[in-house]
PDB file of C-alpha atoms and ligand atoms in Angstrom:
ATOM      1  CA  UNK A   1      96.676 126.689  77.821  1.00 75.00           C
ATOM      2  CA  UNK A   2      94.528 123.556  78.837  1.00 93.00           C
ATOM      3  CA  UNK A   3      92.067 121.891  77.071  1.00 97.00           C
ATOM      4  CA  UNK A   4      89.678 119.035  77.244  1.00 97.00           C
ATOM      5  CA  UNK A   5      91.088 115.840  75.944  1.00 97.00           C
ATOM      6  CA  UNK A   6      89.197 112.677  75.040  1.00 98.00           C
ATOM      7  CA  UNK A   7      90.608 109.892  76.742  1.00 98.00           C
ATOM      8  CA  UNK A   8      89.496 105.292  76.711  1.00 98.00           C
ATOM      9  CA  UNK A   9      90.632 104.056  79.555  1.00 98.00           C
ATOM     10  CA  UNK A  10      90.719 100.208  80.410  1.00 98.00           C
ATOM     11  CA  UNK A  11      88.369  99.044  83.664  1.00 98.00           C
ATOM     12  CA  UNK A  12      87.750  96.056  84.692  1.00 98.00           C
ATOM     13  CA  UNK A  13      89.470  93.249  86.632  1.00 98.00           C
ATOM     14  CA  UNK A  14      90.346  89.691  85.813  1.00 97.00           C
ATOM     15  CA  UNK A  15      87.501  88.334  85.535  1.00 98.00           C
ATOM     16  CA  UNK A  16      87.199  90.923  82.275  1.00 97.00           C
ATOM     17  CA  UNK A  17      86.467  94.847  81.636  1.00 98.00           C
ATOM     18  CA  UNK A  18      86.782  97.431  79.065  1.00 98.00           C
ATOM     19  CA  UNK A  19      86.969 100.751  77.889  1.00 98.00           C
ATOM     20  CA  UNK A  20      85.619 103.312  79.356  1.00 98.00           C
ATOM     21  CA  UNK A  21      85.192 106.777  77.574  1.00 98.00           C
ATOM     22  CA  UNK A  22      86.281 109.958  79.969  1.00 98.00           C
ATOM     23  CA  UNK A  23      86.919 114.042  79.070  1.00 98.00           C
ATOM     24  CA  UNK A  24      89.884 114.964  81.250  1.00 98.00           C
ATOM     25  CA  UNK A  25      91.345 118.761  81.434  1.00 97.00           C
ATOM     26  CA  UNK A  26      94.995 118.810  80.570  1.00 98.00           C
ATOM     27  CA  UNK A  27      97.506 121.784  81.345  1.00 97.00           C
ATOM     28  CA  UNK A  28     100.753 122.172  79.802  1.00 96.00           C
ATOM     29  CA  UNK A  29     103.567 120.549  80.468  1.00 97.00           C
ATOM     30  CA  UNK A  30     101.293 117.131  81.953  1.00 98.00           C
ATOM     31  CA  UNK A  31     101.986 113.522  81.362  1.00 98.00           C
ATOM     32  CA  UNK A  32      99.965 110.956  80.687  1.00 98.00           C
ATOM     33  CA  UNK A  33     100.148 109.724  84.204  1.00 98.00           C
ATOM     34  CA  UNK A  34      99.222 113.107  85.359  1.00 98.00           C
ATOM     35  CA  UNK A  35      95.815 112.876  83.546  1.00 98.00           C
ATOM     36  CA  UNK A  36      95.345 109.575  85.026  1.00 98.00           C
ATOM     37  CA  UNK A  37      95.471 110.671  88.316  1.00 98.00           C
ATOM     38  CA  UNK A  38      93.153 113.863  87.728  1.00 98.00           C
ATOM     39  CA  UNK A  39      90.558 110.846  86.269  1.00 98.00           C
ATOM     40  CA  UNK A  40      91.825 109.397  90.030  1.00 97.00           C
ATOM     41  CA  UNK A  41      90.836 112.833  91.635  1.00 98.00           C
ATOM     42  CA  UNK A  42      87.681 114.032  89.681  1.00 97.00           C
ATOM     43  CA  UNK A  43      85.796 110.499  88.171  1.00 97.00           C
ATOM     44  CA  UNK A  44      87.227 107.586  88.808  1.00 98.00           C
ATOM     45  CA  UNK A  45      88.255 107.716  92.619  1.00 97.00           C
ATOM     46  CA  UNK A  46      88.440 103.678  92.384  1.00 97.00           C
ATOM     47  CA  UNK A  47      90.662 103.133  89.346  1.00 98.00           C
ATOM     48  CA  UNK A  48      93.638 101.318  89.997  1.00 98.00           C
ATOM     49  CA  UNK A  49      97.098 102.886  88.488  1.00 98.00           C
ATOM     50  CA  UNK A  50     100.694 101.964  89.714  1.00 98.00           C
ATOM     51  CA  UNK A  51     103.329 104.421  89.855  1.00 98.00           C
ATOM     52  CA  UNK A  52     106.254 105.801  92.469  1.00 97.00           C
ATOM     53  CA  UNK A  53     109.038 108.228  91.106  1.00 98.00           C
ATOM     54  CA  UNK A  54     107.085 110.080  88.560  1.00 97.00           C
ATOM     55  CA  UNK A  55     110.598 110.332  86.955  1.00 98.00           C
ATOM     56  CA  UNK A  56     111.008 107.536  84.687  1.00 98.00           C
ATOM     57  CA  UNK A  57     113.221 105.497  87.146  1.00 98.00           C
ATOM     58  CA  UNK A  58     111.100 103.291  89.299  1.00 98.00           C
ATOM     59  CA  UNK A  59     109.297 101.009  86.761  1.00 98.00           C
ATOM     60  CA  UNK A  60     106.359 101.122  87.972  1.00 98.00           C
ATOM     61  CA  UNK A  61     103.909 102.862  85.524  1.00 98.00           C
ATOM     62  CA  UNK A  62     103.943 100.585  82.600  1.00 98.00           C
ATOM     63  CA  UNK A  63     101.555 100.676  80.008  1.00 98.00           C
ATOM     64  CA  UNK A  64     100.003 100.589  76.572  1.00 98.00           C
ATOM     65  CA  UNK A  65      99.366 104.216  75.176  1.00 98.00           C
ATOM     66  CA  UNK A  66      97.398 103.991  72.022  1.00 98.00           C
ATOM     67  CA  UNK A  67      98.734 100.698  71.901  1.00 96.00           C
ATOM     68  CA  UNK A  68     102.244 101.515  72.490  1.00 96.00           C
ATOM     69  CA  UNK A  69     104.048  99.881  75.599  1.00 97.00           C
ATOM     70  CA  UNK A  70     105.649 102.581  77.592  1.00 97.00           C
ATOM     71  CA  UNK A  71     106.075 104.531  80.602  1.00 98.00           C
ATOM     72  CA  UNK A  72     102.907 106.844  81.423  1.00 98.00           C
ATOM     73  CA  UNK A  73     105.624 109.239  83.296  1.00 98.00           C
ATOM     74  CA  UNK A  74     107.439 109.907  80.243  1.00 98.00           C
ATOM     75  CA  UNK A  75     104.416 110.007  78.024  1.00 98.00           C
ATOM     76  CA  UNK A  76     103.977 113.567  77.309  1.00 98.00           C
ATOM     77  CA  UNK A  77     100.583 115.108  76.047  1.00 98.00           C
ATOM     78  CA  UNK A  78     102.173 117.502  73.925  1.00 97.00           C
ATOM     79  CA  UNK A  79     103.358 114.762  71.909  1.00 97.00           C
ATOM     80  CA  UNK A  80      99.574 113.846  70.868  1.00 97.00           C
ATOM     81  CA  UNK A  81      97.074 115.880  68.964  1.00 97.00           C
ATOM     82  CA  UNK A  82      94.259 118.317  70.902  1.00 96.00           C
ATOM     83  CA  UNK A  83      91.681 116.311  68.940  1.00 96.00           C
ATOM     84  CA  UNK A  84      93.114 112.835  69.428  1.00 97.00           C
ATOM     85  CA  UNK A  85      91.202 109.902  71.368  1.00 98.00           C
ATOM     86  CA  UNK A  86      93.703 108.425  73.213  1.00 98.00           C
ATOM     87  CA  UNK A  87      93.619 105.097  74.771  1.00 98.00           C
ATOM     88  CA  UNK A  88      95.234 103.587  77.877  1.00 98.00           C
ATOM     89  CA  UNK A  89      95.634 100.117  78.735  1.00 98.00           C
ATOM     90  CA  UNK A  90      97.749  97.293  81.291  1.00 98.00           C
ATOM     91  CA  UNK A  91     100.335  95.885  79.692  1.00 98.00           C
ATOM     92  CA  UNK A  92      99.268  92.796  78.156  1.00 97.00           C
ATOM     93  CA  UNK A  93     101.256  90.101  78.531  1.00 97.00           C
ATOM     94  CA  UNK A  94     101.035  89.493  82.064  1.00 98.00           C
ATOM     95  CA  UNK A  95      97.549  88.991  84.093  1.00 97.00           C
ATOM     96  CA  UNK A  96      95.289  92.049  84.809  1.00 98.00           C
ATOM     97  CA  UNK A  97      94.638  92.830  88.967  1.00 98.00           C
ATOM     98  CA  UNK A  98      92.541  95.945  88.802  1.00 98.00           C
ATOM     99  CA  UNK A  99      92.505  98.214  85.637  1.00 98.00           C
ATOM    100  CA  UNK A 100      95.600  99.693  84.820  1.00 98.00           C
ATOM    101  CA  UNK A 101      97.519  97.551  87.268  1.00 98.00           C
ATOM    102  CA  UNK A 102      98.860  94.387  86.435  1.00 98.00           C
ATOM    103  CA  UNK A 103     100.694  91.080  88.301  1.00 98.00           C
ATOM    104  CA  UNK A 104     104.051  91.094  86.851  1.00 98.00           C
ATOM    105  CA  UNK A 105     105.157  88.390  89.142  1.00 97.00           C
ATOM    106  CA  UNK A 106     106.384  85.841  86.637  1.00 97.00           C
ATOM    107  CA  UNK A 107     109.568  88.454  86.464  1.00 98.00           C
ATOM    108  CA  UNK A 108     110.382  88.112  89.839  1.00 98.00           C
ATOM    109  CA  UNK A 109     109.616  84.073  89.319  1.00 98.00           C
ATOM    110  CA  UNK A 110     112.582  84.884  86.051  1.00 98.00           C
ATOM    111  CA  UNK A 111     115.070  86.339  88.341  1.00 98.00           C
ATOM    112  CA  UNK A 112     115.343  84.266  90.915  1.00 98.00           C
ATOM    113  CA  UNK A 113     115.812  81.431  88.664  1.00 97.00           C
ATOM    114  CA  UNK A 114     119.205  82.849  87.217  1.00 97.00           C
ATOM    115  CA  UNK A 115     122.550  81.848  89.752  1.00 96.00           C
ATOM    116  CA  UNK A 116     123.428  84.875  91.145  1.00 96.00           C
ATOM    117  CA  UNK A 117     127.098  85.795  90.459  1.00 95.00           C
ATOM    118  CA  UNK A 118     130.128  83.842  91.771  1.00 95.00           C
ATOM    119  CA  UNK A 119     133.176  85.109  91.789  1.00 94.00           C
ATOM    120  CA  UNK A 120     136.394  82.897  92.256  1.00 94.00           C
ATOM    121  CA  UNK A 121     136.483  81.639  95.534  1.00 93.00           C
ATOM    122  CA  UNK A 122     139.939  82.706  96.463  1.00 93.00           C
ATOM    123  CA  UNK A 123     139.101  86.156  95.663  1.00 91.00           C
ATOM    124  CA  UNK A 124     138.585  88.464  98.818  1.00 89.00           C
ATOM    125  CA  UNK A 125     136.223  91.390  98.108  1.00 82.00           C
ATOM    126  CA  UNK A 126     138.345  94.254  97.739  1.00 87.00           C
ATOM    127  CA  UNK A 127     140.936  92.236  95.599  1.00 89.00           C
ATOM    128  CA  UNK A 128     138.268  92.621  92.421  1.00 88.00           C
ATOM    129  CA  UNK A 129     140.122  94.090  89.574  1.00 91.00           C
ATOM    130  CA  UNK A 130     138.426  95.028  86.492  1.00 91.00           C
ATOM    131  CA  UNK A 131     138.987  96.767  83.112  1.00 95.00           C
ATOM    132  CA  UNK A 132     136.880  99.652  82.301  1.00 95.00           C
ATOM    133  CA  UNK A 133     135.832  98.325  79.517  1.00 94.00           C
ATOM    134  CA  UNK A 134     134.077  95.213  81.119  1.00 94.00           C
ATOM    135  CA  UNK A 135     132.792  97.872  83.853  1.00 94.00           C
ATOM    136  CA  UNK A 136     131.028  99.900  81.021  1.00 94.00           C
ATOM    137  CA  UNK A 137     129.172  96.585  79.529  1.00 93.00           C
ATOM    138  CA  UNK A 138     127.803  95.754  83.191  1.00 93.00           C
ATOM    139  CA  UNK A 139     126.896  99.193  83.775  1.00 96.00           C
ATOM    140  CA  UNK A 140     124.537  99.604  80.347  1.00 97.00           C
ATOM    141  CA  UNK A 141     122.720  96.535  81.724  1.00 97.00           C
ATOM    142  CA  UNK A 142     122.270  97.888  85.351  1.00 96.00           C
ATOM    143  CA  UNK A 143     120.214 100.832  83.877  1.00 98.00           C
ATOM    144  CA  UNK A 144     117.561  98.507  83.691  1.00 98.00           C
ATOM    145  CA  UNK A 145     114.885  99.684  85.847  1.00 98.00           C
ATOM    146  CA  UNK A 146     112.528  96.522  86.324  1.00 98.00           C
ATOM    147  CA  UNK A 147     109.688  98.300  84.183  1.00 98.00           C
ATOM    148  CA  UNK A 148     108.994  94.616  82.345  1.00 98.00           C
ATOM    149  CA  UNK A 149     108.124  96.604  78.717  1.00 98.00           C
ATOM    150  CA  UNK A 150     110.819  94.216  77.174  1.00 98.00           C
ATOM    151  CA  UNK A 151     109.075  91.474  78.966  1.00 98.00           C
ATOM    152  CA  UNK A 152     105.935  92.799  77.636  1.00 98.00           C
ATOM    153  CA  UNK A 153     106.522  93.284  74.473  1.00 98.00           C
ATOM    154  CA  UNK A 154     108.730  90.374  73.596  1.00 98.00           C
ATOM    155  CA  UNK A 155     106.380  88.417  71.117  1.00 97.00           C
ATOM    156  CA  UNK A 156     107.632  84.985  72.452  1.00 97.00           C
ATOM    157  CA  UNK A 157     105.481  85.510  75.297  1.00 97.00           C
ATOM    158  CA  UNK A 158     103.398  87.966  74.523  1.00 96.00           C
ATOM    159  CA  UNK A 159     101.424  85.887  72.010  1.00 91.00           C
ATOM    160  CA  UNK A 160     102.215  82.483  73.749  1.00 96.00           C
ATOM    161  CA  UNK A 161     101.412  82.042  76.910  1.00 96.00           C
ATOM    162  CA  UNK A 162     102.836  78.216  77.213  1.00 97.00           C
ATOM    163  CA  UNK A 163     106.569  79.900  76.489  1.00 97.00           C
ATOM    164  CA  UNK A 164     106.059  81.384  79.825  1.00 97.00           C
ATOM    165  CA  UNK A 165     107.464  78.471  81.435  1.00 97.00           C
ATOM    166  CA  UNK A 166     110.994  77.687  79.736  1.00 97.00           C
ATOM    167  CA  UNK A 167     111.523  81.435  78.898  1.00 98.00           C
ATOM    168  CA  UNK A 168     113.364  84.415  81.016  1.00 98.00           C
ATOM    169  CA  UNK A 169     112.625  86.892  78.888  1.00 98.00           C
ATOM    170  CA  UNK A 170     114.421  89.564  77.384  1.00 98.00           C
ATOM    171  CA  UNK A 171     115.462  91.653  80.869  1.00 98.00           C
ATOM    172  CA  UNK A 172     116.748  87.930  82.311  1.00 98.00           C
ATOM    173  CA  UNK A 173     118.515  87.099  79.341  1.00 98.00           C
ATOM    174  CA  UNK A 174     120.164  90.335  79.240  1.00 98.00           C
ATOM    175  CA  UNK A 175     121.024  89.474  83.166  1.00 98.00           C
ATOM    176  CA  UNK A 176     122.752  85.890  82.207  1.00 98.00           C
ATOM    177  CA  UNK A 177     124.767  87.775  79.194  1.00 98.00           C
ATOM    178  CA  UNK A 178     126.087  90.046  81.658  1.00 97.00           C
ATOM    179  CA  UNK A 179     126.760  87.870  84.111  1.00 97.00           C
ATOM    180  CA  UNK A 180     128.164  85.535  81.539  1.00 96.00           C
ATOM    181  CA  UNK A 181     130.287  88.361  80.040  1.00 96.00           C
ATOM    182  CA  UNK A 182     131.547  89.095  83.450  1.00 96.00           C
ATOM    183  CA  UNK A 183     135.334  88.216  83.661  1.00 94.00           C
ATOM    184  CA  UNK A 184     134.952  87.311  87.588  1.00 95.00           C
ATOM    185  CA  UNK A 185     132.169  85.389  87.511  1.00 96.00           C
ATOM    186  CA  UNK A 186     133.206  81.846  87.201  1.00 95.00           C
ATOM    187  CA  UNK A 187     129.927  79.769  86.262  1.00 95.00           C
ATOM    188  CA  UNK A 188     129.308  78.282  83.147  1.00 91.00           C
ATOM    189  CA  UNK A 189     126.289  79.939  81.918  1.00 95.00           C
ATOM    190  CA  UNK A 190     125.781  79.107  78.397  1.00 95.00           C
ATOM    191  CA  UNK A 191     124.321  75.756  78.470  1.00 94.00           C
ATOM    192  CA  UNK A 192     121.929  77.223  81.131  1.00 95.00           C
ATOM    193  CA  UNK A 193     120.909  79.742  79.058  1.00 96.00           C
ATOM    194  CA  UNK A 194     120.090  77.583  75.791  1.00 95.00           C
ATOM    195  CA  UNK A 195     117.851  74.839  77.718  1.00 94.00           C
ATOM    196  CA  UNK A 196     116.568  76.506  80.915  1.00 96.00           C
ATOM    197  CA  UNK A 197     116.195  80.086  80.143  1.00 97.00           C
ATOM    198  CA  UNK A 198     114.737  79.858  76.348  1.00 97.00           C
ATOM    199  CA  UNK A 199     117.709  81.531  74.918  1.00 97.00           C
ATOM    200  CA  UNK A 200     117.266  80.139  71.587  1.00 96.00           C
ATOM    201  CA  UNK A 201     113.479  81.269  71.106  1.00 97.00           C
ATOM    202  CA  UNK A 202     114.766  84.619  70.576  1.00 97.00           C
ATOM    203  CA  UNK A 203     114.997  85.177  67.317  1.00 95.00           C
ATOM    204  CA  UNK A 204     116.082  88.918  67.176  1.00 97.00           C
ATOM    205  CA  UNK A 205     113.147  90.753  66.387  1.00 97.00           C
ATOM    206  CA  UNK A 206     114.412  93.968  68.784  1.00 98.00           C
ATOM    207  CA  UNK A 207     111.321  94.627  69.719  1.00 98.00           C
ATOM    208  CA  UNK A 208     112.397  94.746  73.500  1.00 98.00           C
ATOM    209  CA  UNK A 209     115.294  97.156  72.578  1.00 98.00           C
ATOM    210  CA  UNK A 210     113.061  99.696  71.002  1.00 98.00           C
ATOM    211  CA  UNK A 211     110.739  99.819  73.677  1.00 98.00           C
ATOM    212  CA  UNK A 212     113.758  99.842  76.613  1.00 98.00           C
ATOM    213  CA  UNK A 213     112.999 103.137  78.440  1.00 98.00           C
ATOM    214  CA  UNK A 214     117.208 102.903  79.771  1.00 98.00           C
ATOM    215  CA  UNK A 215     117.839 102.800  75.926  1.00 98.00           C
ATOM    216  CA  UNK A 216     119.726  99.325  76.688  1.00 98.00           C
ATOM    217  CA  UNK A 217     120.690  97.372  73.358  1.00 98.00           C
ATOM    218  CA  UNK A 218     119.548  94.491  74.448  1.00 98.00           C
ATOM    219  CA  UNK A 219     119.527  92.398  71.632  1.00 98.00           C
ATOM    220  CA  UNK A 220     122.917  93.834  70.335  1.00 98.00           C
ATOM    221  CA  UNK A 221     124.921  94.144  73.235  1.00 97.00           C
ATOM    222  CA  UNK A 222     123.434  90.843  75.285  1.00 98.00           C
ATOM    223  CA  UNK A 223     121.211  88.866  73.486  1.00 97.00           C
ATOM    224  CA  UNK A 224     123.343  88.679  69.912  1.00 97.00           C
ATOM    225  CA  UNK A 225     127.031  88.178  71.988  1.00 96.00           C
ATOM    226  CA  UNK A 226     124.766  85.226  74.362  1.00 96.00           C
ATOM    227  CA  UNK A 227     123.478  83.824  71.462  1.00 96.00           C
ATOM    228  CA  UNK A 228     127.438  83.884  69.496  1.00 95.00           C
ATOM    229  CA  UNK A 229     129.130  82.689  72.499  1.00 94.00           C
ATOM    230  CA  UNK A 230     126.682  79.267  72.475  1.00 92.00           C
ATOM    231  CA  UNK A 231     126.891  79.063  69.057  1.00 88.00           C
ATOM    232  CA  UNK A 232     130.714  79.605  69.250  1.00 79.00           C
ATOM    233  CA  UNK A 233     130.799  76.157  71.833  1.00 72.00           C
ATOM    234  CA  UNK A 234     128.266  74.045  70.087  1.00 65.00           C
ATOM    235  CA  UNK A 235     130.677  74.603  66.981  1.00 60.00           C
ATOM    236  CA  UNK A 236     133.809  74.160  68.495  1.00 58.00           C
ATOM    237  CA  UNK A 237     135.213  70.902  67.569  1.00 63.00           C
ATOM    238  CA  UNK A 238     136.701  70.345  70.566  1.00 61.00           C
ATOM    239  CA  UNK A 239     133.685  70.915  72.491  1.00 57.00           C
ATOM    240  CA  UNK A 240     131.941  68.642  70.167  1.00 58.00           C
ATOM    241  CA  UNK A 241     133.882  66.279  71.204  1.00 63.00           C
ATOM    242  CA  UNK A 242     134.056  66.394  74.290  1.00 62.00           C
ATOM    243  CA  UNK A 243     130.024  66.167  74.593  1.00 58.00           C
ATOM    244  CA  UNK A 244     130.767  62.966  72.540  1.00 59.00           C
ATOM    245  CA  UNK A 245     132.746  61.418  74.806  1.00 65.00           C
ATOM    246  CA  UNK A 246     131.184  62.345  77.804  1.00 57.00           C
ATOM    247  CA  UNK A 247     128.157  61.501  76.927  1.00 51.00           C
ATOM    248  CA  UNK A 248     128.837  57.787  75.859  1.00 47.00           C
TER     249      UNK A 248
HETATM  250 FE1  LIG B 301     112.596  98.003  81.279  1.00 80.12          FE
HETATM  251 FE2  LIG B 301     114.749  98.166  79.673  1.00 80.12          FE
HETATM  252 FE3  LIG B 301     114.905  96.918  82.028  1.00 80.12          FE
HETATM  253 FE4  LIG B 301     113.533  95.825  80.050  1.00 80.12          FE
HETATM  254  S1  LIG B 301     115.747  96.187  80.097  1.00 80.12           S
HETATM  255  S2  LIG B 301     112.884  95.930  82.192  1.00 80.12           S
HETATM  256  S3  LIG B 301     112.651  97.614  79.059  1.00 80.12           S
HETATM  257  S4  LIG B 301     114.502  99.087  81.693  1.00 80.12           S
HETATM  258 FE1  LIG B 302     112.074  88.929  72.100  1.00 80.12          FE
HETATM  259 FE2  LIG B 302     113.909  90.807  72.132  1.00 80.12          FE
HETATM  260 FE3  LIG B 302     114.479  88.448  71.208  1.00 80.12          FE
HETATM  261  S1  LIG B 302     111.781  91.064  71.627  1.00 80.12           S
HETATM  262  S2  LIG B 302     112.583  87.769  70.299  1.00 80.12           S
HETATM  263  S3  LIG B 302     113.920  88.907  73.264  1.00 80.12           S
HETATM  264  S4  LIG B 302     115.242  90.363  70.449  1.00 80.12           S
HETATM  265 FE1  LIG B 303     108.285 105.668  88.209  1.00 80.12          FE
HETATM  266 FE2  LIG B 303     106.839 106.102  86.001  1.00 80.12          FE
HETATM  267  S1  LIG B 303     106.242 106.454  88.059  1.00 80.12           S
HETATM  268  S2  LIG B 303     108.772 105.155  86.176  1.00 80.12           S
END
């Protein structure tokens, strides 16, 4: 049965905006998404809203329900009262276009500053031998769909926008662990990731694992064994002194 449901919806551009109040007819079985494209059809045939699969696998329909950072495909209704007010917003942390539409370019910015991977040299493709084991790890990161909610949500930059500069990120972090992790890739990746990619502003707060859409464990499976590995070298007495010497 369909009902009437109160939705605030966030208009405006960047040079500012706000909520606007709507009534919106929902049928069973919708998603948030699919309200905001009846708002497209019936009010509000100039609101701006980003979306592809409609399946939870492109990315592309990030953000904030009632506050929450998530996808709006895989936002039921049902999950929210008949009665409830129910806000929708652009993710945050990156800058507003139009509405609910956002430029999440500093991501693309984050991944192309991370060495892509490099296998040994003498190694022919077709010669690559893994263990399963190692496949599995690379395989729970390659879920990742490119929505940016870790990205967004990750209080490091989400509350300071001057750590934009000398931090990936969550999702690029995650990308340099893997990589890292990788037994055929042959670059040295930890010092990179401590004092180009921000590794050590991370200071576990998960918040980028609980909103992960894949259900990647970010912080335990990439961030945590990153962090241990660098840790592991800056410890290592040898290592010490090798810096020490070297660096004379
Ligand atoms: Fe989205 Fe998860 Fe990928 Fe982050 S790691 S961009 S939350 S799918
Ligand atoms: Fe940010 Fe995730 Fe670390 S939310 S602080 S990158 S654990
Ligand atoms: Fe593709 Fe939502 S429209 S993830």
């Amino acid at each position: 049965m369909g009902y009437q449901a109160q939705f605030k919806v966030w208009r405006g551009d960047a040079t500012g905006g706000d909520f606007v109040d709507y009534r919106v007819e929902v049928e069973e079985g919708e998603v948030v998404l699919d309200i905001m494209h009846r708002l497209q059809a019936t009010q509000a045939g100039d609101m701006a809203v980003r979306w592809n699969c409609k399946a939870g696998k492109c990315g592309s329909c990030s953000a904030e329900v009632n506050g929450r950072p998530r996808l709006m495909c895989m936002a039921r209704m049902s999950t929210f009262t008949e009665d409830e007010t129910i806000t929708v917003a652009p993710i945050r942390t990156f800058p507003v276009i139009r509405d609910l539409v956002t430029d999440v370019d500093f991501n693309y910015h984050k991944a192309r500053e991370v060495p892509a991977f490099a296998p040994p040299e003498d190694l022919a493709p077709g010669e690559y031998r893994m263990a399963q084991v190692d496949v599995d790890r690379s395989q729970e990161f390659r879920k990742c769909i490119e929505c940016f909610l870790c990205q967004n949500v990750c209080h490091v930059v989400r509350d300071h926008e001057e750590n934009k500069e000398p931090f990936a990120g969550p999702r690029y972090l995650m990308r340099i662990a893997e990589l890292e992790m990788h037994p055929l890739d042959v670059r040295d990746r930890q010092e990179a990731a401590q004092d180009d990619h921000g590794l050590g502003y991370c200071n576990i707060t998960k918040c980028c694992t609980e909103v992960c859409p894949e259900h990647i464990k970010i912080t335990d499976n990439a961030l945590i064994p990153m962090k241990e590995r660098v840790a592991d070298r800056k410890y290592d007495p040898l290592v010490w002194l090798g810096r020490k010497i070297f660096k004379r």
